[in-house]
Coordinates of C-alpha atoms and ligand atoms in Angstrom, one line a residue:
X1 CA 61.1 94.3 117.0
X2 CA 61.2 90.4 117.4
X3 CA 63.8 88.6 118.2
X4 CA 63.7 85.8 114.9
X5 CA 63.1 86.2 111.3
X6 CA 61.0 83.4 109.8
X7 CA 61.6 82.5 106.4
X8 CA 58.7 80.3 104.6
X9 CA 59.5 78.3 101.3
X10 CA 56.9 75.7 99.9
X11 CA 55.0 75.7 103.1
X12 CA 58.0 75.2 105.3
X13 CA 58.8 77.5 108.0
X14 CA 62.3 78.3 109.4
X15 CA 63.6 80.6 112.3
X16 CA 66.9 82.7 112.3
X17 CA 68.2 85.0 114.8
X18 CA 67.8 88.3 114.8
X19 CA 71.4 89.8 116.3
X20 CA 71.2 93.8 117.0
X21 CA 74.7 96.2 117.2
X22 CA 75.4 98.7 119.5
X23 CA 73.8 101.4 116.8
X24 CA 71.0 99.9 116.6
X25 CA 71.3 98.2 113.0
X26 CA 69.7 94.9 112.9
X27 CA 71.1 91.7 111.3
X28 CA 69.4 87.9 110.3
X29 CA 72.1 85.2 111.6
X30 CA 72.0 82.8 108.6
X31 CA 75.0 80.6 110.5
X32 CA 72.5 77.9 110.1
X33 CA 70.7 78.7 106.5
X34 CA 72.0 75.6 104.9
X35 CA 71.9 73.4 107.4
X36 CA 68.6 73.8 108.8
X37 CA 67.0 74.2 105.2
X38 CA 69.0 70.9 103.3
X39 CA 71.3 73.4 101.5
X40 CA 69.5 76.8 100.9
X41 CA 72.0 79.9 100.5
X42 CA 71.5 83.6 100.2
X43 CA 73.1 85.5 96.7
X44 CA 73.9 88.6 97.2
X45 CA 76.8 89.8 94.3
X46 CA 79.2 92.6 95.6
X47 CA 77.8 91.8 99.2
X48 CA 75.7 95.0 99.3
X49 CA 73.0 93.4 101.6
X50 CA 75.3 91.3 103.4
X51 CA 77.6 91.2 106.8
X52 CA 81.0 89.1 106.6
X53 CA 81.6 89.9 110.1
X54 CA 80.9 92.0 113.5
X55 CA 83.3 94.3 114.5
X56 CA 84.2 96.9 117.4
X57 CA 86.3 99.4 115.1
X58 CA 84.2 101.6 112.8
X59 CA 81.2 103.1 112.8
X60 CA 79.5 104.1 110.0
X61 CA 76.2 105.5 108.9
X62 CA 75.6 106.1 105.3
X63 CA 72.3 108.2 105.5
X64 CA 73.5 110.4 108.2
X65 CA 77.0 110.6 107.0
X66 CA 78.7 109.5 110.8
X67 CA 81.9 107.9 110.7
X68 CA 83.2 107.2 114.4
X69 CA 86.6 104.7 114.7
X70 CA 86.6 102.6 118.3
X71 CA 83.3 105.3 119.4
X72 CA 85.5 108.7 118.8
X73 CA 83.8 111.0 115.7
X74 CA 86.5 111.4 113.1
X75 CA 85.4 115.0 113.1
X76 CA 87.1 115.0 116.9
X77 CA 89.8 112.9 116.1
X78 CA 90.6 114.8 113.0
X79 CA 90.8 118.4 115.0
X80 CA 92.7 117.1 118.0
X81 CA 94.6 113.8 117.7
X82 CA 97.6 112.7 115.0
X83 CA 97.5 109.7 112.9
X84 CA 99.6 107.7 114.8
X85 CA 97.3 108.2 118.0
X86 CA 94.9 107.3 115.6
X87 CA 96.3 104.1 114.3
X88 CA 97.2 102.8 117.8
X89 CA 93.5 103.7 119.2
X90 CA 92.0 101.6 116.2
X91 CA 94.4 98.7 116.6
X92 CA 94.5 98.5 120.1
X93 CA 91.1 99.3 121.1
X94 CA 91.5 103.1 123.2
X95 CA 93.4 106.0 122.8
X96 CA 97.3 105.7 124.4
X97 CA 98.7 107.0 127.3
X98 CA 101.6 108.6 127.4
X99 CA 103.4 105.6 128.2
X100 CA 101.8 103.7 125.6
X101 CA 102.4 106.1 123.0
X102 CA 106.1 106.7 123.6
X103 CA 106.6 102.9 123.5
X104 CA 104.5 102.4 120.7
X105 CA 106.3 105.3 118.6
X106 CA 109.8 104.2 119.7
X107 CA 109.0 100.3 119.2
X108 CA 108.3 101.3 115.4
X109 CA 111.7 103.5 115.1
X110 CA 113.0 100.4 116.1
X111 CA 112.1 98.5 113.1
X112 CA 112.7 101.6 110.3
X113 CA 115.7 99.5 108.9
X114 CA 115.0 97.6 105.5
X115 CA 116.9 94.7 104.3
X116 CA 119.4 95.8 101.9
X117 CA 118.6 92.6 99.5
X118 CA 114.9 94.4 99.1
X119 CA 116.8 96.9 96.9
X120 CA 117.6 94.0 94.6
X121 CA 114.0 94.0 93.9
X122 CA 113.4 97.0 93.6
X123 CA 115.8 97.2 90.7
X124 CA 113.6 94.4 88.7
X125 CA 111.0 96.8 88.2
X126 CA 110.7 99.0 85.1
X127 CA 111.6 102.8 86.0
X128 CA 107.4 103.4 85.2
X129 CA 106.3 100.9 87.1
X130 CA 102.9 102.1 89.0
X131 CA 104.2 102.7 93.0
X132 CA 101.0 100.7 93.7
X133 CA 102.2 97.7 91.7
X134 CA 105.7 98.3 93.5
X135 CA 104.8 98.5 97.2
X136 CA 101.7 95.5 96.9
X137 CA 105.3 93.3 95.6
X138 CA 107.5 94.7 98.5
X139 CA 105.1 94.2 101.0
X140 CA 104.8 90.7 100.2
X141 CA 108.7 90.2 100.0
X142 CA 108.7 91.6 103.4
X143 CA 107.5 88.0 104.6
X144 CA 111.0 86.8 103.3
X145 CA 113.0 88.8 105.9
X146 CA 110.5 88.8 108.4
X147 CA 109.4 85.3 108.6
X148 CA 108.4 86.0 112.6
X149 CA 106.0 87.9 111.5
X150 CA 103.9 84.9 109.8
X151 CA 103.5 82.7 112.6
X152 CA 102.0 85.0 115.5
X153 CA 100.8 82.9 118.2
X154 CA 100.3 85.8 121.2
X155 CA 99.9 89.1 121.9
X156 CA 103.2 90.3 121.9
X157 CA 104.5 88.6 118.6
X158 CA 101.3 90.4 117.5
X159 CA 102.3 93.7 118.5
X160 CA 105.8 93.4 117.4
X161 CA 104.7 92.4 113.9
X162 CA 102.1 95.3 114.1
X163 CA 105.2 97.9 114.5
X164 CA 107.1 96.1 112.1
X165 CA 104.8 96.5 109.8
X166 CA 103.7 100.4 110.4
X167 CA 107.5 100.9 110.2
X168 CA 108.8 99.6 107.3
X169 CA 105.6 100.1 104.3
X170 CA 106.3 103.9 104.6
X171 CA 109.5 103.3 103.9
X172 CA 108.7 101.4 100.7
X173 CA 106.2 103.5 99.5
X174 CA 108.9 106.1 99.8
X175 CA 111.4 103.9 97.5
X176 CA 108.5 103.2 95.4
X177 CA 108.4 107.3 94.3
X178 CA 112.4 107.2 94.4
X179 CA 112.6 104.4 91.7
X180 CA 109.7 106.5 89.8
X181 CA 112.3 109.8 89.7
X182 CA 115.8 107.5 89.5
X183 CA 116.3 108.9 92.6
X184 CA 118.5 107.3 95.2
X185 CA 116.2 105.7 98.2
X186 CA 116.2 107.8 101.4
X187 CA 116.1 105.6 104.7
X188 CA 113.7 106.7 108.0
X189 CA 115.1 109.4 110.0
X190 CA 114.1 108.5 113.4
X191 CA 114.6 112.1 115.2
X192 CA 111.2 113.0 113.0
X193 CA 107.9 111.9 114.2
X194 CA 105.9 109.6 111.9
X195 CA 104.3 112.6 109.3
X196 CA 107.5 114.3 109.1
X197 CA 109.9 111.1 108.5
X198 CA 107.3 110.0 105.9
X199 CA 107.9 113.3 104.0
X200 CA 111.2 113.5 103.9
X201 CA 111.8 110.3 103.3
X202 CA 109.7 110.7 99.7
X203 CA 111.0 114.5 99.0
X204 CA 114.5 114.7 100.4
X205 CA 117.4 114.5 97.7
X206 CA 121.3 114.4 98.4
X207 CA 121.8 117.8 97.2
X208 CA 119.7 119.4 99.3
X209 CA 118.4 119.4 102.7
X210 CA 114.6 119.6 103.5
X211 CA 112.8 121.9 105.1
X212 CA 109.5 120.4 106.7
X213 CA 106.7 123.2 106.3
X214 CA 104.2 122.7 109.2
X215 CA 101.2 123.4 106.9
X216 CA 102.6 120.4 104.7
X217 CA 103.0 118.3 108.0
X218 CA 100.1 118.7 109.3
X219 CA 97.5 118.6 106.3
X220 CA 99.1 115.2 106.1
X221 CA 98.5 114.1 109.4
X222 CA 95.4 115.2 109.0
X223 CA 94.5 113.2 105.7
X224 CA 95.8 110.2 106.6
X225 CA 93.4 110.0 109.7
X226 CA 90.4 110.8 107.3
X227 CA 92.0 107.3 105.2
X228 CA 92.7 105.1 108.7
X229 CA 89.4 102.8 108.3
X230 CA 86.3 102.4 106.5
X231 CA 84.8 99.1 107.9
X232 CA 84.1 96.3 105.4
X233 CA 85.3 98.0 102.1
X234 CA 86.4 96.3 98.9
X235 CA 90.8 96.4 100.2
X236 CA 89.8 95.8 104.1
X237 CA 87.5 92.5 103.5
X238 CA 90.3 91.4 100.9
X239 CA 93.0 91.9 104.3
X240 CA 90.7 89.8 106.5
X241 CA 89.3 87.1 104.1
X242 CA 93.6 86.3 102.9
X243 CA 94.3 86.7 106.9
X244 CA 91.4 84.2 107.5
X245 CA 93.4 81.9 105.9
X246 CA 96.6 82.0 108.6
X247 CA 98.6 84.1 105.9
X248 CA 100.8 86.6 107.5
X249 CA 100.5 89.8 108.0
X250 CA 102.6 91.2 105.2
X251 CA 100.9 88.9 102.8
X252 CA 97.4 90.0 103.7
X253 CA 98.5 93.9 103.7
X254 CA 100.5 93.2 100.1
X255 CA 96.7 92.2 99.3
X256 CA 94.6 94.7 100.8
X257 CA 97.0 97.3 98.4
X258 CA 96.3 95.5 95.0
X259 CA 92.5 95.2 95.6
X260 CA 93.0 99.4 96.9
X261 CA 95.1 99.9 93.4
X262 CA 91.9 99.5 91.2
X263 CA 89.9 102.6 89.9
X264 CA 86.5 102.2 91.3
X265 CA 88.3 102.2 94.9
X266 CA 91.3 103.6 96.3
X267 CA 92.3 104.0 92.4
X268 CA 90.1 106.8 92.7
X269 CA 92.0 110.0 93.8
X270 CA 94.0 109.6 91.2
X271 CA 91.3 109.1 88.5
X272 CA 89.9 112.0 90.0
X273 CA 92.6 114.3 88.8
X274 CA 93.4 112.7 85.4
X275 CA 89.8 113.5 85.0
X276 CA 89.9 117.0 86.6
X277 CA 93.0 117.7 84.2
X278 CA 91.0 116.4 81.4
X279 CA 88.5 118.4 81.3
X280 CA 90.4 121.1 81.8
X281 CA 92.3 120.8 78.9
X282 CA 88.9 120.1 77.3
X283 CA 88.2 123.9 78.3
X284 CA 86.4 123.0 81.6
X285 CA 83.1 122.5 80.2
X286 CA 81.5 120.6 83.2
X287 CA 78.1 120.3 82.1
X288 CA 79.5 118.0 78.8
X289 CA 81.2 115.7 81.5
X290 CA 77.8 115.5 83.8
X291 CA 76.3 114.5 80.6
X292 CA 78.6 112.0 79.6
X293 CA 78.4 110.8 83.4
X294 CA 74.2 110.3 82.8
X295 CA 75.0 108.5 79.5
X296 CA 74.7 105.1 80.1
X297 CA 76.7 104.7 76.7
X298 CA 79.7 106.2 77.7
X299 CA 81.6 104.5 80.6
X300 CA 82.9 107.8 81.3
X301 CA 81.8 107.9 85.2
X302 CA 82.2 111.0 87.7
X303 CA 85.2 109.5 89.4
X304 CA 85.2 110.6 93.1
X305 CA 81.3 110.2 93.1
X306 CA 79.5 107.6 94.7
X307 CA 79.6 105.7 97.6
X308 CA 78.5 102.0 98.0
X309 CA 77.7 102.8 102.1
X310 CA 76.9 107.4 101.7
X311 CA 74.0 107.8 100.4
X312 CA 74.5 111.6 101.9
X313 CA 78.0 113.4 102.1
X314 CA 80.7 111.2 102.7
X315 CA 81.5 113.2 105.8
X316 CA 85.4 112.7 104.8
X317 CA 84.6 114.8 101.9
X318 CA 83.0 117.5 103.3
X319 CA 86.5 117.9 106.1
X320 CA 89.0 117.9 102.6
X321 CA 86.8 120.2 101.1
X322 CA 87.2 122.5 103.8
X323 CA 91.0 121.9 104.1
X324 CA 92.1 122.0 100.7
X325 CA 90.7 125.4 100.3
X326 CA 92.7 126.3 103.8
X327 CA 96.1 124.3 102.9
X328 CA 96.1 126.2 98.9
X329 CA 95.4 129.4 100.7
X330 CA 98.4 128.7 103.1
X331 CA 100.9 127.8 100.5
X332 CA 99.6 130.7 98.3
X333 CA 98.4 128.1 95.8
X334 CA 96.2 129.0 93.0
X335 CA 95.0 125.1 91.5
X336 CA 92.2 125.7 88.6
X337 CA 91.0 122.2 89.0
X338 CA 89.4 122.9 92.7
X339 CA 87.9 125.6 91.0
X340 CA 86.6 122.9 88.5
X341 CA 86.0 120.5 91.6
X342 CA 84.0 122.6 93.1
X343 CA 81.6 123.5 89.6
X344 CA 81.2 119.9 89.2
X345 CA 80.0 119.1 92.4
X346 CA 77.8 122.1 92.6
X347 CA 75.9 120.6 88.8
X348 CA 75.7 117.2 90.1
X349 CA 74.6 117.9 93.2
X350 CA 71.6 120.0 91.3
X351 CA 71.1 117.0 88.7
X352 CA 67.8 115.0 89.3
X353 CA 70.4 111.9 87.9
X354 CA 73.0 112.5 90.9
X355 CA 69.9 113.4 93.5
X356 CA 67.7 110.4 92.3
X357 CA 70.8 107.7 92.9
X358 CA 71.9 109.7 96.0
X359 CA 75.3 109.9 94.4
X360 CA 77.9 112.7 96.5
X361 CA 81.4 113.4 96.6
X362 CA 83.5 110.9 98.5
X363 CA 86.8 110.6 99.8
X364 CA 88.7 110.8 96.8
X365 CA 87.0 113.7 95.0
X366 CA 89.2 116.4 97.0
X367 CA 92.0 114.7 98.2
X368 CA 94.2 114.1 95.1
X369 CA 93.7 118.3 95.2
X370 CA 96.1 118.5 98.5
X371 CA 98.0 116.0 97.7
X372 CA 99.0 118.0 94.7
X373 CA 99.5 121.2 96.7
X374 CA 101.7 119.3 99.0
X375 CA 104.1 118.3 96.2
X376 CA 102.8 114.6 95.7
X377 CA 102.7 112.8 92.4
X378 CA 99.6 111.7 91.0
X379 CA 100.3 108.4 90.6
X380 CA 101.4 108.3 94.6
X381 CA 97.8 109.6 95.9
X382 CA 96.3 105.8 96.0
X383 CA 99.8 105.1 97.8
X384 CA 99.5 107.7 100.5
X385 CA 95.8 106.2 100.7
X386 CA 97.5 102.4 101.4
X387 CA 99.6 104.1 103.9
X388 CA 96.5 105.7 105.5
X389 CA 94.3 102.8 105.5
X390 CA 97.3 100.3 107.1
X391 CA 96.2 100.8 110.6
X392 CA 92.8 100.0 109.2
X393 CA 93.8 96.8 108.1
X394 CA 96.2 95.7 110.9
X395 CA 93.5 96.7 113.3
X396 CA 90.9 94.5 110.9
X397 CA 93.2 91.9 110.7
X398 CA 93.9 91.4 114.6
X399 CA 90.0 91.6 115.1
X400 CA 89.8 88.7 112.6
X401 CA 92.6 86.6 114.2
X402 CA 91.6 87.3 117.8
X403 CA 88.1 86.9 117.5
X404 CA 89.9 82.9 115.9
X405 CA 87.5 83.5 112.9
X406 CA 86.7 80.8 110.2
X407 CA 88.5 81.1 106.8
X408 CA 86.7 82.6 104.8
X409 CA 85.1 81.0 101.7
X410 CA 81.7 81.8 100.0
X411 CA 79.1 79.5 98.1
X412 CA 77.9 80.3 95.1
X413 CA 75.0 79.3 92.4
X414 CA 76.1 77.1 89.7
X415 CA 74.3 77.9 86.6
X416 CA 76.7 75.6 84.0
X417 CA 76.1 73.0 82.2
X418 CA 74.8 69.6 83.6
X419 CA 76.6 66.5 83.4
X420 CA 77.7 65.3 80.0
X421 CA 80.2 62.8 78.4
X422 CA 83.5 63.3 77.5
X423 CA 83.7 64.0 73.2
X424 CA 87.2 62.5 72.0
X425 CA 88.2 65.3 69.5
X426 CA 86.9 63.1 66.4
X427 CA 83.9 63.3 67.4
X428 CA 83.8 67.4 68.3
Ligands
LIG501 C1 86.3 104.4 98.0 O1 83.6 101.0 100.4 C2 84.3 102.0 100.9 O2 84.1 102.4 102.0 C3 85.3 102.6 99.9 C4 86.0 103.8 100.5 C5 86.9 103.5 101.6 O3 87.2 104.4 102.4 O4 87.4 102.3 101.7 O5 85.1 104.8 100.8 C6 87.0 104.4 99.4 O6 86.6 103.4 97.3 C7 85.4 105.5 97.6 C8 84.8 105.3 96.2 C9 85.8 105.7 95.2 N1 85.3 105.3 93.8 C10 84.9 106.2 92.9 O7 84.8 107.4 93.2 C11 84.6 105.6 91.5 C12 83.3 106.2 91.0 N2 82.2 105.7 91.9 C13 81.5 104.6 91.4 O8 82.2 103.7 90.6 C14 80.5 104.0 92.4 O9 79.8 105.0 93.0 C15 81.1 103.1 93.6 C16 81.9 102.0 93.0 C17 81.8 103.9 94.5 C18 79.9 102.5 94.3 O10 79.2 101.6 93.4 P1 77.9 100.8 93.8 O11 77.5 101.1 95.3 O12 78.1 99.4 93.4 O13 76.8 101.6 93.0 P2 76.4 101.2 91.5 O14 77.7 101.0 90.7 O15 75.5 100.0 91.6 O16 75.7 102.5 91.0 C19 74.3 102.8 91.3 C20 73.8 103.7 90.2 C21 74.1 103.1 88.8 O17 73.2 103.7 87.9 P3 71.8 102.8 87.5 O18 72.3 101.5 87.0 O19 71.0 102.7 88.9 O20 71.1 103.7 86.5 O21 74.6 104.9 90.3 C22 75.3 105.1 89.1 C23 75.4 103.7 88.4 O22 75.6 103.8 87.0 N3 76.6 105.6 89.5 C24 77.3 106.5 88.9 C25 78.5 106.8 89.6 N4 78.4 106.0 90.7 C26 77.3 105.2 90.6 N5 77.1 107.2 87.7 C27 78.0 108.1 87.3 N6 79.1 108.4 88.0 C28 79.4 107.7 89.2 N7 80.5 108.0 89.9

């Protein structure tokens, strides 16, 4: 394959660059587009045929359903490593030593502690307030009592705000269920590991003391890996694109969790069980809901279908598919709505509609099942998800500021009105 693209308009002939990645996908360098043309620009809405960026962290091939983080299969990761192996191999670049580990896990202990005067906030919110709604503000406050972590001018500030960070949003996410039960907030209990502490630190209640299970633990560990990073999605370019801009790193993360909140992303898992649990209670008649899914009438959609990048099995599904029949069998848990999972996805995936548009399960179609079985609130699923995908968008984010990247700010085609005078309102 050549090694320019030539683009002809009105007899005029320009050259790009054509810039190859390590797997072999192919890309046009436009860098120059406007200014070697007088102003031409590419539209492309939702950036589906478009790259913002390259990037050494995730790999991922939607027709063969590979996802690899920093070159490792998830599949591997997911069998033998633990999510905060996993988080400091996609921010850092390789898998820790010993060494690197212990300091890594013991740097983040070291910054479990939350400002008391967050509470404060905490107790503006309304007892109903969505957790997503809740962490997204406490993030962002974090930037109050942490300004160090704004301006980060080397590696080492870096790192420390990294740990900061990775300490102290499980934390809130944990206060965020609290203030949804008017329970009182639990603070990190250091002697766990990071799994464990994040547990407890949502389920534990004065009255009581609690006992980890080890199938809980570890189906946890194991989901949140699946969650650590997706490349370019909707929440991770948000991350980058406010980061672009010099805003910290709480900032950026507080936004990476609002654009995660909404339905057609991260919003997801949780849509998927309402939906499960609708139709349910609608006497789990399936076939009506693939129906209403084809009818482009109804907005109803098959949430937890679909993938913008998949257009085969979203290889995360097919690993909590697996594991959430394994973690129900372990806690002796009979759920109906897998059972209703699992008929949906057998109709779609026979429906000419689904086949034709290549639509398949994706990450949230099976994980707001476990969840469930682990004891988790459905309106915490897209919650544990934020806390999943934060090493995601640390690692992102470093990328971005490392590689000294340009803020980030799009063109567009104007397609308003041309000039006209001002009407005084007399004459309106
Ligand atoms: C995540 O990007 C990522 O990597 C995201 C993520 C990550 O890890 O960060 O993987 C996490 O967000 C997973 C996706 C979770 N969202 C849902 O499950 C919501 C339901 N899915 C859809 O809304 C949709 O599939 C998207 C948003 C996921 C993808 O949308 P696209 O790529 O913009 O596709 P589209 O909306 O243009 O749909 C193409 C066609 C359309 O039909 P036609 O106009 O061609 O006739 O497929 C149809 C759509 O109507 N379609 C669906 C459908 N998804 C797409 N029809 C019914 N049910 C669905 N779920």
């Amino acid at each position: 394959m050549s090694d320019t693209a030539i683009l002809e308009i009105d007899g005029k002939k320009y050259e790009f660059p054509i810039i190859r990645g390590t797997e072999g996908e192919v890309a046009i360098d436009i860098k120059k587009l406007r200014g070697s043309t007088g102003g031409l620009i590419t539209l492309d809405p939702g950036y589906k045929n478009t790259g913002s960026c390259t990037s050494k962290i995730t790999f991922l091939d939607g027709e063969k359903g590979i996802l690899r983080y920093r070159g490792y299969a998830l599949e591997e990761l997911a069998e033998n490593s633990n999510f905060l192996e996993v988080a400091y191999l996609v921010i850092f670049e390789e898998l820790p030593t010993k060494e690197q580990f212990k300091k890594f896990e013991s740097t983040i202990k070291s910054y479990s502690m939350i400002n008391e005067e967050m509470k404060d906030i905490l107790d503006g919110f309304p007892k109903n307030a969505h957790p997503m709604g809740i962490l997204s503000s406490l993030t962002s406050a974090l930037t109050a009592f942490n300004p160090k972590a704004v301006a980060i001018e080397n590696e080492e500030e870096m790192y420390q705000a990294i740990c900061k960070t990775l300490a102290k949003i499980p934390v809130l996410a944990s206060w965020a269920l609290k203030k949804n039960r008017g329970y009182p907030m639990n603070y990190s209990n250091n002697n766990l590991n990071y799994i464990e502490n994040i547990l407890e630190m949502m389920f534990k209640i004065p009255t009581e003391t609690y006992k980890l299970d080890p199938v809980v633990v570890n189906a946890l560990d194991q989901l949140l890996i699946l969650h650590v990073d997706h490349e370019q999605n909707c929440s991770t370019s948000t991350v980058r694109i406010v980061g672009s801009s010099h805003a910290g790193m709480f900032a950026s993360i507080s936004a990476g969790v609002s654009a995660l909140w909404g339905p057609l992303h991260g919003g997801a898992n949780q849509a998927v069980i309402e939906m499960l649990e609708s139709i349910a209670k609608d006497g789990g008649d399936v076939e009506k809901y693939i129906l209403k899914a084809k009818d482009k009438k109804d907005p109803f959609r098959l949430m937890g279908f679909g993938h913008r990048v998949y257009k085969n099995f979203d290889p995360r599904a097919r690993i909590i598919k697996k594991s959430a029949d394994e973690v129900l069998a372990s806690l002796g848990i009979e759920d109906p709505i897998l059972e209703i999972a699992k008929k949906l996805e057998a109709v779609a995936l026979e429906d000419e509609y689904f086949i034709k548009r290549k639509l398949y399960p994706n990450v949230d179609f099976y994980s707001g099942i476990i969840y469930r079985a682990l004891g988790i609130p459905t309106e915490m699923f897209t919650v544990m998800f934020a806390i999943g995908r934060l090493p995601g968008w640390i690692a992102q984010w470093r990328e971005m500021r490392l590689n000294k990247e340009p803020i980030g700010r799009p063109r567009q085609l104007y397609i308003g009105e041309k000039y006209r005078e001002f009407l005084t309102v007399e004459k309106r």
